[in-house]
Amino acid sequence: PPGRPVILEIPLEKIRRPLMRTRPNDPNKVKDLMDSIAQIGLQVPIDVLEVDGHYYGFSGCHRYEAHQRLGLATIRCRVRRGTKETLRHHLR
C-alpha cells in the first residue's frame, strides 16, 4: 500500500507537468506568491506523484510558475508514491 506523503525539495526541471494548463495563470496571483515566497518561503508544498522515479505535478500551477520566475532551482513538494495506474487516472 502507498505510504504517507513525504515532503521533499525537488528540482523544478525534474517535475513533469503533463496537463500544462490550457488557460494561463493569473499574473496577479503569481506576483503575490513571488513576493510571499521571496520573503517567507513556500508555505504550502505542491502535490506531486512519484511513479518509477519520475515526478508528475498536476496542481500548484501558480506556485510552480512563481518559483520559475524567481529563478529558484527547487520547490517544496508533498510527494505521493503511485503506480502507472494512478498516473493514468490523473491523466484522464
N, CA, C and O atoms as a MOPAC input file, in Angstrom:
PM7 MOZYME 1SCF
protein

 N      0.84600 1    -1.20900 1     0.00000 1
 C      0.00000 1     0.00000 1     0.00000 1
 C      0.87000 1     1.24400 1     0.00000 1
 O      1.94400 1     1.24600 1     0.60200 1
 N      0.42100 1     2.31300 1    -0.67100 1
 C      1.22900 1     3.52600 1    -0.71500 1
 C      1.41200 1     4.09100 1     0.67900 1
 O      0.48200 1     4.08100 1     1.48700 1
 N      2.61600 1     4.58900 1     0.96600 1
 C      2.89100 1     5.13700 1     2.28600 1
 C      2.34600 1     6.54200 1     2.41100 1
 O      1.67800 1     7.04900 1     1.51000 1
 N      2.63800 1     7.16400 1     3.54000 1
 C      2.19900 1     8.54800 1     3.73200 1
 C      3.05000 1     9.45400 1     2.86000 1
 O      4.19500 1     9.12400 1     2.54900 1
 N      2.49800 1    10.59300 1     2.46500 1
 C      3.28000 1    11.52100 1     1.64200 1
 C      4.50700 1    12.01800 1     2.39700 1
 O      4.46800 1    12.17100 1     3.61800 1
 N      5.59000 1    12.26800 1     1.67600 1
 C      6.78400 1    12.85500 1     2.28200 1
 C      7.00700 1    14.22600 1     1.65300 1
 O      6.63000 1    14.46900 1     0.50700 1
 N      7.62800 1    15.11600 1     2.42500 1
 C      7.92100 1    16.46100 1     1.92400 1
 C      9.37300 1    16.47700 1     1.44900 1
 O     10.28900 1    16.17100 1     2.21300 1
 N      9.57400 1    16.83300 1     0.18700 1
 C     10.91200 1    16.87800 1    -0.39400 1
 C     11.09700 1    18.16100 1    -1.18400 1
 O     10.13500 1    18.72000 1    -1.71100 1
 N     12.34100 1    18.62700 1    -1.26300 1
 C     12.69900 1    19.71900 1    -2.16700 1
 C     13.10800 1    19.06200 1    -3.48200 1
 O     14.06900 1    18.29300 1    -3.52200 1
 N     12.39100 1    19.36000 1    -4.54300 1
 C     12.65700 1    18.70900 1    -5.83000 1
 C     13.02300 1    19.77400 1    -6.86900 1
 O     12.38700 1    20.82600 1    -6.94000 1
 N     14.05600 1    19.49100 1    -7.67600 1
 C     14.40100 1    20.44500 1    -8.73900 1
 C     13.21600 1    20.64800 1    -9.68500 1
 O     12.54700 1    19.69100 1   -10.07200 1
 N     12.96800 1    21.90700 1   -10.05100 1
 C     11.83300 1    22.21500 1   -10.92900 1
 C     11.88300 1    21.40500 1   -12.20900 1
 O     10.85400 1    20.93000 1   -12.69000 1
 N     13.09500 1    21.24300 1   -12.77100 1
 C     13.14200 1    20.58300 1   -14.07900 1
 C     12.86900 1    19.08800 1   -13.99000 1
 O     12.68300 1    18.42400 1   -15.00900 1
 N     12.84500 1    18.56000 1   -12.76600 1
 C     12.55300 1    17.13300 1   -12.61300 1
 C     11.04600 1    16.86100 1   -12.52100 1
 O     10.61500 1    15.70800 1   -12.51200 1
 N     10.25500 1    17.93600 1   -12.45300 1
 C      8.81100 1    17.74500 1   -12.30800 1
 C      8.14100 1    17.86800 1   -13.66900 1
 O      8.17900 1    18.92300 1   -14.30100 1
 N      7.53400 1    16.78800 1   -14.10600 1
 C      6.82000 1    16.82700 1   -15.38300 1
 C      5.43300 1    17.40200 1   -15.14300 1
 O      4.78400 1    17.09900 1   -14.14200 1
 N      4.99100 1    18.23400 1   -16.07600 1
 C      3.68400 1    18.87200 1   -15.94700 1
 C      2.82900 1    18.42200 1   -17.12600 1
 O      2.64500 1    19.17700 1   -18.08000 1
 N      2.30300 1    17.19000 1   -17.07000 1
 C      1.61000 1    16.64500 1   -18.24500 1
 C      0.35100 1    17.40300 1   -18.63700 1
 O     -0.07400 1    17.33400 1   -19.79000 1
 N     -0.24300 1    18.11300 1   -17.71300 1
 C     -1.50200 1    18.78500 1   -18.04000 1
 C     -1.30300 1    20.29000 1   -18.12800 1
 O     -2.19900 1    21.05200 1   -17.76600 1
 N     -0.13400 1    20.73400 1   -18.60800 1
 C      0.11300 1    22.17200 1   -18.66800 1
 C     -1.20100 1    22.83900 1   -19.00900 1
 O     -1.80900 1    22.56400 1   -20.04400 1
 N     -1.62500 1    23.71000 1   -18.12900 1
 C     -2.96800 1    24.26400 1   -18.22100 1
 C     -3.22300 1    24.97700 1   -19.53700 1
 O     -2.34500 1    25.65800 1   -20.06500 1
 N     -4.41200 1    24.82000 1   -20.05500 1
 C     -4.75800 1    25.46500 1   -21.31400 1
 C     -4.95800 1    26.95400 1   -21.10700 1
 O     -4.71200 1    27.74700 1   -22.01600 1
 N     -5.41000 1    27.34800 1   -19.90100 1
 C     -5.53500 1    28.79500 1   -19.68500 1
 C     -4.35300 1    29.25700 1   -18.85000 1
 O     -3.86800 1    28.53000 1   -17.98300 1
 N     -3.89200 1    30.48300 1   -19.12300 1
 C     -2.71200 1    30.97700 1   -18.40200 1
 C     -3.02000 1    31.22200 1   -16.92400 1
 O     -4.17200 1    31.42100 1   -16.53700 1
 N     -1.97100 1    31.20400 1   -16.11600 1
 C     -2.10600 1    31.53300 1   -14.69800 1
 C     -2.49700 1    32.99500 1   -14.54500 1
 O     -2.25100 1    33.81000 1   -15.43400 1
 N     -3.10400 1    33.31800 1   -13.41500 1
 C     -3.44500 1    34.69200 1   -13.07000 1
 C     -2.14800 1    35.40600 1   -12.66300 1
 O     -1.54900 1    35.07200 1   -11.64100 1
 N     -1.71300 1    36.40000 1   -13.47300 1
 C     -0.42500 1    37.04500 1   -13.19000 1
 C     -0.37000 1    37.72200 1   -11.82500 1
 O      0.69500 1    37.77800 1   -11.21000 1
 N     -1.49600 1    38.23500 1   -11.34300 1
 C     -1.50100 1    38.87500 1   -10.02100 1
 C     -1.26500 1    37.85900 1    -8.91600 1
 O     -0.56200 1    38.12900 1    -7.94200 1
 N     -1.86600 1    36.68400 1    -9.08300 1
 C     -1.69100 1    35.62900 1    -8.09500 1
 C     -0.22700 1    35.17400 1    -8.07800 1
 O      0.35700 1    34.95400 1    -7.01700 1
 N      0.34900 1    35.03700 1    -9.27200 1
 C      1.75500 1    34.63600 1    -9.36700 1
 C      2.64700 1    35.68600 1    -8.70000 1
 O      3.58200 1    35.35000 1    -7.97300 1
 N      2.34500 1    36.96600 1    -8.95900 1
 C      3.13400 1    38.06000 1    -8.37800 1
 C      3.05700 1    38.04800 1    -6.84600 1
 O      4.07700 1    38.18400 1    -6.17000 1
 N      1.84400 1    37.88400 1    -6.30200 1
 C      1.67600 1    37.82100 1    -4.84300 1
 C      2.46700 1    36.65100 1    -4.25800 1
 O      3.11400 1    36.77800 1    -3.21800 1
 N      2.40000 1    35.50700 1    -4.94900 1
 C      3.13200 1    34.32300 1    -4.48100 1
 C      4.63500 1    34.56800 1    -4.53000 1
 O      5.36400 1    34.16100 1    -3.62500 1
 N      5.10200 1    35.23600 1    -5.59100 1
 C      6.53100 1    35.52800 1    -5.69200 1
 C      6.99500 1    36.36500 1    -4.50600 1
 O      8.04600 1    36.10100 1    -3.92100 1
 N      6.19800 1    37.38100 1    -4.15700 1
 C      6.54900 1    38.23100 1    -3.01400 1
 C      6.59900 1    37.41100 1    -1.72700 1
 O      7.53600 1    37.52500 1    -0.93600 1
 N      5.57500 1    36.58500 1    -1.53400 1
 C      5.47800 1    35.78500 1    -0.31800 1
 C      6.61600 1    34.76300 1    -0.23500 1
 O      7.24600 1    34.61200 1     0.81100 1
 N      6.87200 1    34.06700 1    -1.33900 1
 C      7.91300 1    33.03500 1    -1.36500 1
 C      9.28800 1    33.66400 1    -1.13700 1
 O     10.13300 1    33.09500 1    -0.44600 1
 N      9.50500 1    34.85100 1    -1.73000 1
 C     10.78700 1    35.53500 1    -1.55600 1
 C     10.99200 1    35.91200 1    -0.09300 1
 O     12.11600 1    35.86600 1     0.40800 1
 N      9.90100 1    36.28700 1     0.60000 1
 C     10.01700 1    36.73400 1     1.98900 1
 C     10.05200 1    35.58800 1     2.98700 1
 O     10.91800 1    35.53800 1     3.85900 1
 N      9.09900 1    34.66400 1     2.85200 1
 C      8.96500 1    33.64000 1     3.90300 1
 C      9.05800 1    32.21100 1     3.38800 1
 O      8.89900 1    31.26000 1     4.15400 1
 N      9.31600 1    32.05700 1     2.08900 1
 C      9.40200 1    30.70400 1     1.54900 1
 C      8.02000 1    30.15100 1     1.23600 1
 O      7.00100 1    30.74200 1     1.59400 1
 N      8.00400 1    29.02900 1     0.57500 1
 C      6.74100 1    28.40700 1     0.18800 1
 C      6.08000 1    27.79900 1     1.42100 1
 O      6.69200 1    26.98700 1     2.11500 1
 N      4.84100 1    28.18400 1     1.69600 1
 C      4.15000 1    27.71300 1     2.89400 1
 C      3.39700 1    26.41100 1     2.65100 1
 O      3.30800 1    25.55800 1     3.53400 1
 N      2.86100 1    26.26900 1     1.45000 1
 C      2.07700 1    25.06900 1     1.14600 1
 C      2.76400 1    24.32700 1     0.00400 1
 O      2.76800 1    24.81300 1    -1.12700 1
 N      3.34500 1    23.15900 1     0.27800 1
 C      4.04100 1    22.42400 1    -0.78000 1
 C      3.07500 1    22.06600 1    -1.91200 1
 O      1.87200 1    21.93300 1    -1.69000 1
 N      3.60800 1    21.91000 1    -3.12100 1
 C      2.75500 1    21.43600 1    -4.21000 1
 C      2.68900 1    19.90500 1    -4.12700 1
 O      3.60200 1    19.26100 1    -3.61100 1
 N      1.61900 1    19.35200 1    -4.63100 1
 C      1.45900 1    17.90000 1    -4.61900 1
 C      2.06900 1    17.30500 1    -5.87200 1
 O      1.75800 1    17.73400 1    -6.98300 1
 N      2.93900 1    16.31600 1    -5.69800 1
 C      3.44400 1    15.60000 1    -6.85500 1
 C      3.28500 1    14.10500 1    -6.64300 1
 O      3.23400 1    13.60700 1    -5.51900 1
 N      3.20900 1    13.42400 1    -7.75300 1
 C      3.07900 1    11.97200 1    -7.76100 1
 C      4.39200 1    11.40600 1    -8.25900 1
 O      4.90500 1    11.83800 1    -9.29100 1
 N      4.94100 1    10.44200 1    -7.53600 1
 C      6.17300 1     9.79500 1    -7.98900 1
 C      5.83500 1     8.42600 1    -8.54400 1
 O      5.28900 1     7.57400 1    -7.84300 1
 N      6.16300 1     8.22500 1    -9.80800 1
 C      5.92500 1     6.93600 1   -10.45100 1
 C      7.23400 1     6.49500 1   -11.09700 1
 O      7.75500 1     7.17100 1   -11.98400 1
 N      7.76200 1     5.36300 1   -10.64900 1
 C      9.01400 1     4.82800 1   -11.19800 1
 C     10.13700 1     5.86300 1   -11.20500 1
 O     10.89300 1     5.95100 1   -12.17200 1
 N     10.24800 1     6.64200 1   -10.13600 1
 C     11.33800 1     7.60200 1   -10.02800 1
 C     11.13200 1     8.89900 1   -10.79300 1
 O     12.01200 1     9.75900 1   -10.80200 1
 N      9.97500 1     9.04800 1   -11.43500 1
 C      9.66400 1    10.29900 1   -12.12900 1
 C      8.59900 1    11.04800 1   -11.34500 1
 O      7.70400 1    10.43700 1   -10.76000 1
 N      8.69700 1    12.37800 1   -11.33300 1
 C      7.75400 1    13.20500 1   -10.58700 1
 C      6.78900 1    13.88400 1   -11.53700 1
 O      7.19000 1    14.44900 1   -12.55400 1
 N      5.50800 1    13.82200 1   -11.19300 1
 C      4.46200 1    14.42900 1   -12.01500 1
 C      3.67500 1    15.40800 1   -11.16100 1
 O      3.22100 1    15.06400 1   -10.07000 1
 N      3.51200 1    16.64200 1   -11.66300 1
 C      2.75200 1    17.64900 1   -10.93500 1
 C      1.47600 1    17.97300 1   -11.68100 1
 O      1.50100 1    18.24300 1   -12.88200 1
 N      0.36200 1    17.94700 1   -10.97200 1
 C     -0.93900 1    18.22800 1   -11.60200 1
 C     -1.58800 1    19.47800 1   -11.04000 1
 O     -2.55600 1    19.98900 1   -11.60300 1
 N     -1.05400 1    19.97500 1    -9.92700 1
 C     -1.64500 1    21.16500 1    -9.31400 1
 C     -0.51700 1    22.11900 1    -8.96400 1
 O      0.63200 1    21.88300 1    -9.33600 1
 N     -0.83100 1    23.19200 1    -8.25200 1
 C      0.21100 1    24.12900 1    -7.83200 1
 C      0.80100 1    24.92600 1    -8.97600 1
 O      1.96000 1    25.33600 1    -8.92300 1
 N     -0.00200 1    25.14800 1   -10.01800 1
 C      0.49200 1    25.84600 1   -11.22000 1
 C      1.05900 1    27.22200 1   -10.89500 1
 O      2.12200 1    27.59300 1   -11.39400 1
 N      0.34600 1    27.98200 1   -10.05400 1
 C      0.79500 1    29.34200 1    -9.71800 1
 C      2.07500 1    29.29800 1    -8.88200 1
 O      2.99600 1    30.08400 1    -9.10100 1
 N      2.12200 1    28.37200 1    -7.92700 1
 C      3.31000 1    28.26100 1    -7.07500 1
 C      4.51500 1    27.83000 1    -7.90400 1
 O      5.62800 1    28.31600 1    -7.69900 1
 N      4.28300 1    26.91300 1    -8.84500 1
 C      5.34400 1    26.43900 1    -9.73400 1
 C      5.88600 1    27.59200 1   -10.57800 1
 O      7.09700 1    27.79200 1   -10.67000 1
 N      4.97200 1    28.34700 1   -11.19100 1
 C      5.39700 1    29.47500 1   -12.03500 1
 C      6.12800 1    30.53500 1   -11.21200 1
 O      7.10700 1    31.11900 1   -11.67800 1
 N      5.65400 1    30.78400 1    -9.98800 1
 C      6.31600 1    31.76400 1    -9.12300 1
 C      7.76200 1    31.35600 1    -8.86200 1
 O      8.65800 1    32.20000 1    -8.88000 1
 N      7.99300 1    30.07100 1    -8.62000 1
 C      9.35600 1    29.58200 1    -8.40000 1
 C     10.19900 1    29.76400 1    -9.66100 1
 O     11.35300 1    30.18700 1    -9.58900 1
 N      9.61200 1    29.44100 1   -10.81900 1
 C     10.33100 1    29.62100 1   -12.08000 1
 C     10.75900 1    31.07600 1   -12.24600 1
 O     11.91500 1    31.35800 1   -12.56300 1
 N      9.81900 1    31.99800 1   -12.03000 1
 C     10.10100 1    33.41900 1   -12.24400 1
 C     11.09900 1    33.96200 1   -11.24200 1
 O     11.84700 1    34.89100 1   -11.54700 1
 N     11.11600 1    33.38400 1   -10.03800 1
 C     12.08800 1    33.81600 1    -9.03400 1
 C     13.46500 1    33.20900 1    -9.30700 1
 O     14.44900 1    33.57300 1    -8.66300 1
 N     13.52700 1    32.29000 1   -10.25800 1
 C     14.80200 1    31.64100 1   -10.57700 1
 C     15.24000 1    30.63600 1    -9.53100 1
 O     16.43000 1    30.35500 1    -9.38800 1
 N     14.26800 1    30.09000 1    -8.79400 1
 C     14.60000 1    29.09800 1    -7.77400 1
 C     14.79500 1    27.73200 1    -8.43000 1
 O     14.07200 1    27.36300 1    -9.35600 1
 N     15.78000 1    26.99200 1    -7.93600 1
 C     16.11100 1    25.70300 1    -8.55300 1
 C     15.17900 1    24.58800 1    -8.09100 1
 O     14.90400 1    23.65100 1    -8.84000 1
 N     14.69100 1    24.69500 1    -6.84200 1
 C     13.87400 1    23.60700 1    -6.29500 1
 C     12.56100 1    24.15900 1    -5.74500 1
 O     12.41100 1    25.35900 1    -5.51800 1
 N     11.62500 1    23.25000 1    -5.54200 1
 C     10.33700 1    23.61300 1    -4.94900 1
 C      9.95900 1    22.53900 1    -3.93400 1
 O     10.20200 1    21.35200 1    -4.15100 1
 N      9.36500 1    22.96800 1    -2.83000 1
 C      8.96500 1    22.01400 1    -1.80000 1
 C      7.71100 1    21.27900 1    -2.26900 1
 O      6.72300 1    21.89100 1    -2.67400 1
 N      7.78100 1    19.95700 1    -2.20400 1
 C      6.69800 1    19.11900 1    -2.72300 1
 C      6.22200 1    18.12700 1    -1.68100 1
 O      6.99600 1    17.62100 1    -0.86900 1
 N      4.92800 1    17.86300 1    -1.72800 1
 C      4.37800 1    16.74900 1    -0.96400 1
 C      4.28500 1    15.59300 1    -1.95200 1
 O      3.46900 1    15.60500 1    -2.87400 1
 N      5.13400 1    14.60000 1    -1.74000 1
 C      5.29100 1    13.51500 1    -2.71200 1
 C      4.50300 1    12.28400 1    -2.28400 1
 O      4.64000 1    11.77800 1    -1.17000 1
 N      3.68500 1    11.83100 1    -3.20300 1
 C      2.93900 1    10.59900 1    -3.00200 1
 C      3.45100 1     9.59500 1    -4.01600 1
 O      3.61000 1     9.91300 1    -5.19500 1
 N      3.70800 1     8.37900 1    -3.55100 1
 C      4.12700 1     7.33700 1    -4.48500 1
 C      2.90400 1     6.77300 1    -5.17400 1
 O      1.85700 1     6.58200 1    -4.55500 1
 N      3.04800 1     6.51100 1    -6.45200 1
 C      1.92100 1     5.95200 1    -7.18700 1
 C      2.38100 1     4.92700 1    -8.19600 1
 O      3.57600 1     4.70100 1    -8.38500 1
 N      1.42100 1     4.32100 1    -8.83100 1
 C      1.70100 1     3.34800 1    -9.87800 1
 C      1.34300 1     3.97100 1   -11.21700 1
 O      0.79000 1     5.07000 1   -11.26500 1
 N      1.65200 1     3.28400 1   -12.29200 1
 C      1.25900 1     3.77400 1   -13.61500 1
 C     -0.26000 1     3.90000 1   -13.68800 1
 O     -0.78900 1     4.75700 1   -14.39600 1
 N     -0.94800 1     3.04300 1   -12.95500 1
 C     -2.41000 1     3.09000 1   -12.92700 1
 C     -2.87700 1     4.41600 1   -12.31100 1
 O     -3.78400 1     5.06400 1   -12.83400 1
 N     -2.24700 1     4.81500 1   -11.19000 1
 C     -2.58700 1     6.10400 1   -10.55400 1
 C     -2.36900 1     7.23300 1   -11.53800 1
 O     -3.18200 1     8.15100 1   -11.64800 1
 N     -1.24400 1     7.14900 1   -12.26100 1
 C     -0.90100 1     8.19600 1   -13.22400 1
 C     -1.95500 1     8.26600 1   -14.31500 1
 O     -2.41100 1     9.35300 1   -14.66800 1
 N     -2.34400 1     7.12400 1   -14.84900 1
 C     -3.38200 1     7.09500 1   -15.89400 1
 C     -4.66100 1     7.73400 1   -15.39400 1
 O     -5.33300 1     8.45500 1   -16.13100 1
 N     -4.99800 1     7.47000 1   -14.13500 1
 C     -6.20400 1     8.03200 1   -13.54200 1
 C     -6.13700 1     9.56500 1   -13.55200 1
 O     -7.12900 1    10.23200 1   -13.84700 1
 N     -4.95900 1    10.11900 1   -13.22500 1
 C     -4.79600 1    11.57500 1   -13.20000 1
 C     -4.84000 1    12.17400 1   -14.60300 1
 O     -5.22500 1    13.33000 1   -14.77700 1
 N     -4.44500 1    11.38800 1   -15.60000 1
 C     -4.34900 1    11.90900 1   -16.95800 1
 C     -5.66700 1    11.83000 1   -17.70600 1
 O     -5.77400 1    12.35000 1   -18.81700 1
 N     -6.66900 1    11.19600 1   -17.12700 1
 C     -7.96000 1    11.06900 1   -17.81300 1
 C     -8.63900 1    12.40700 1   -17.96700 1
 O     -9.73500 1    12.48400 1   -18.52300 1

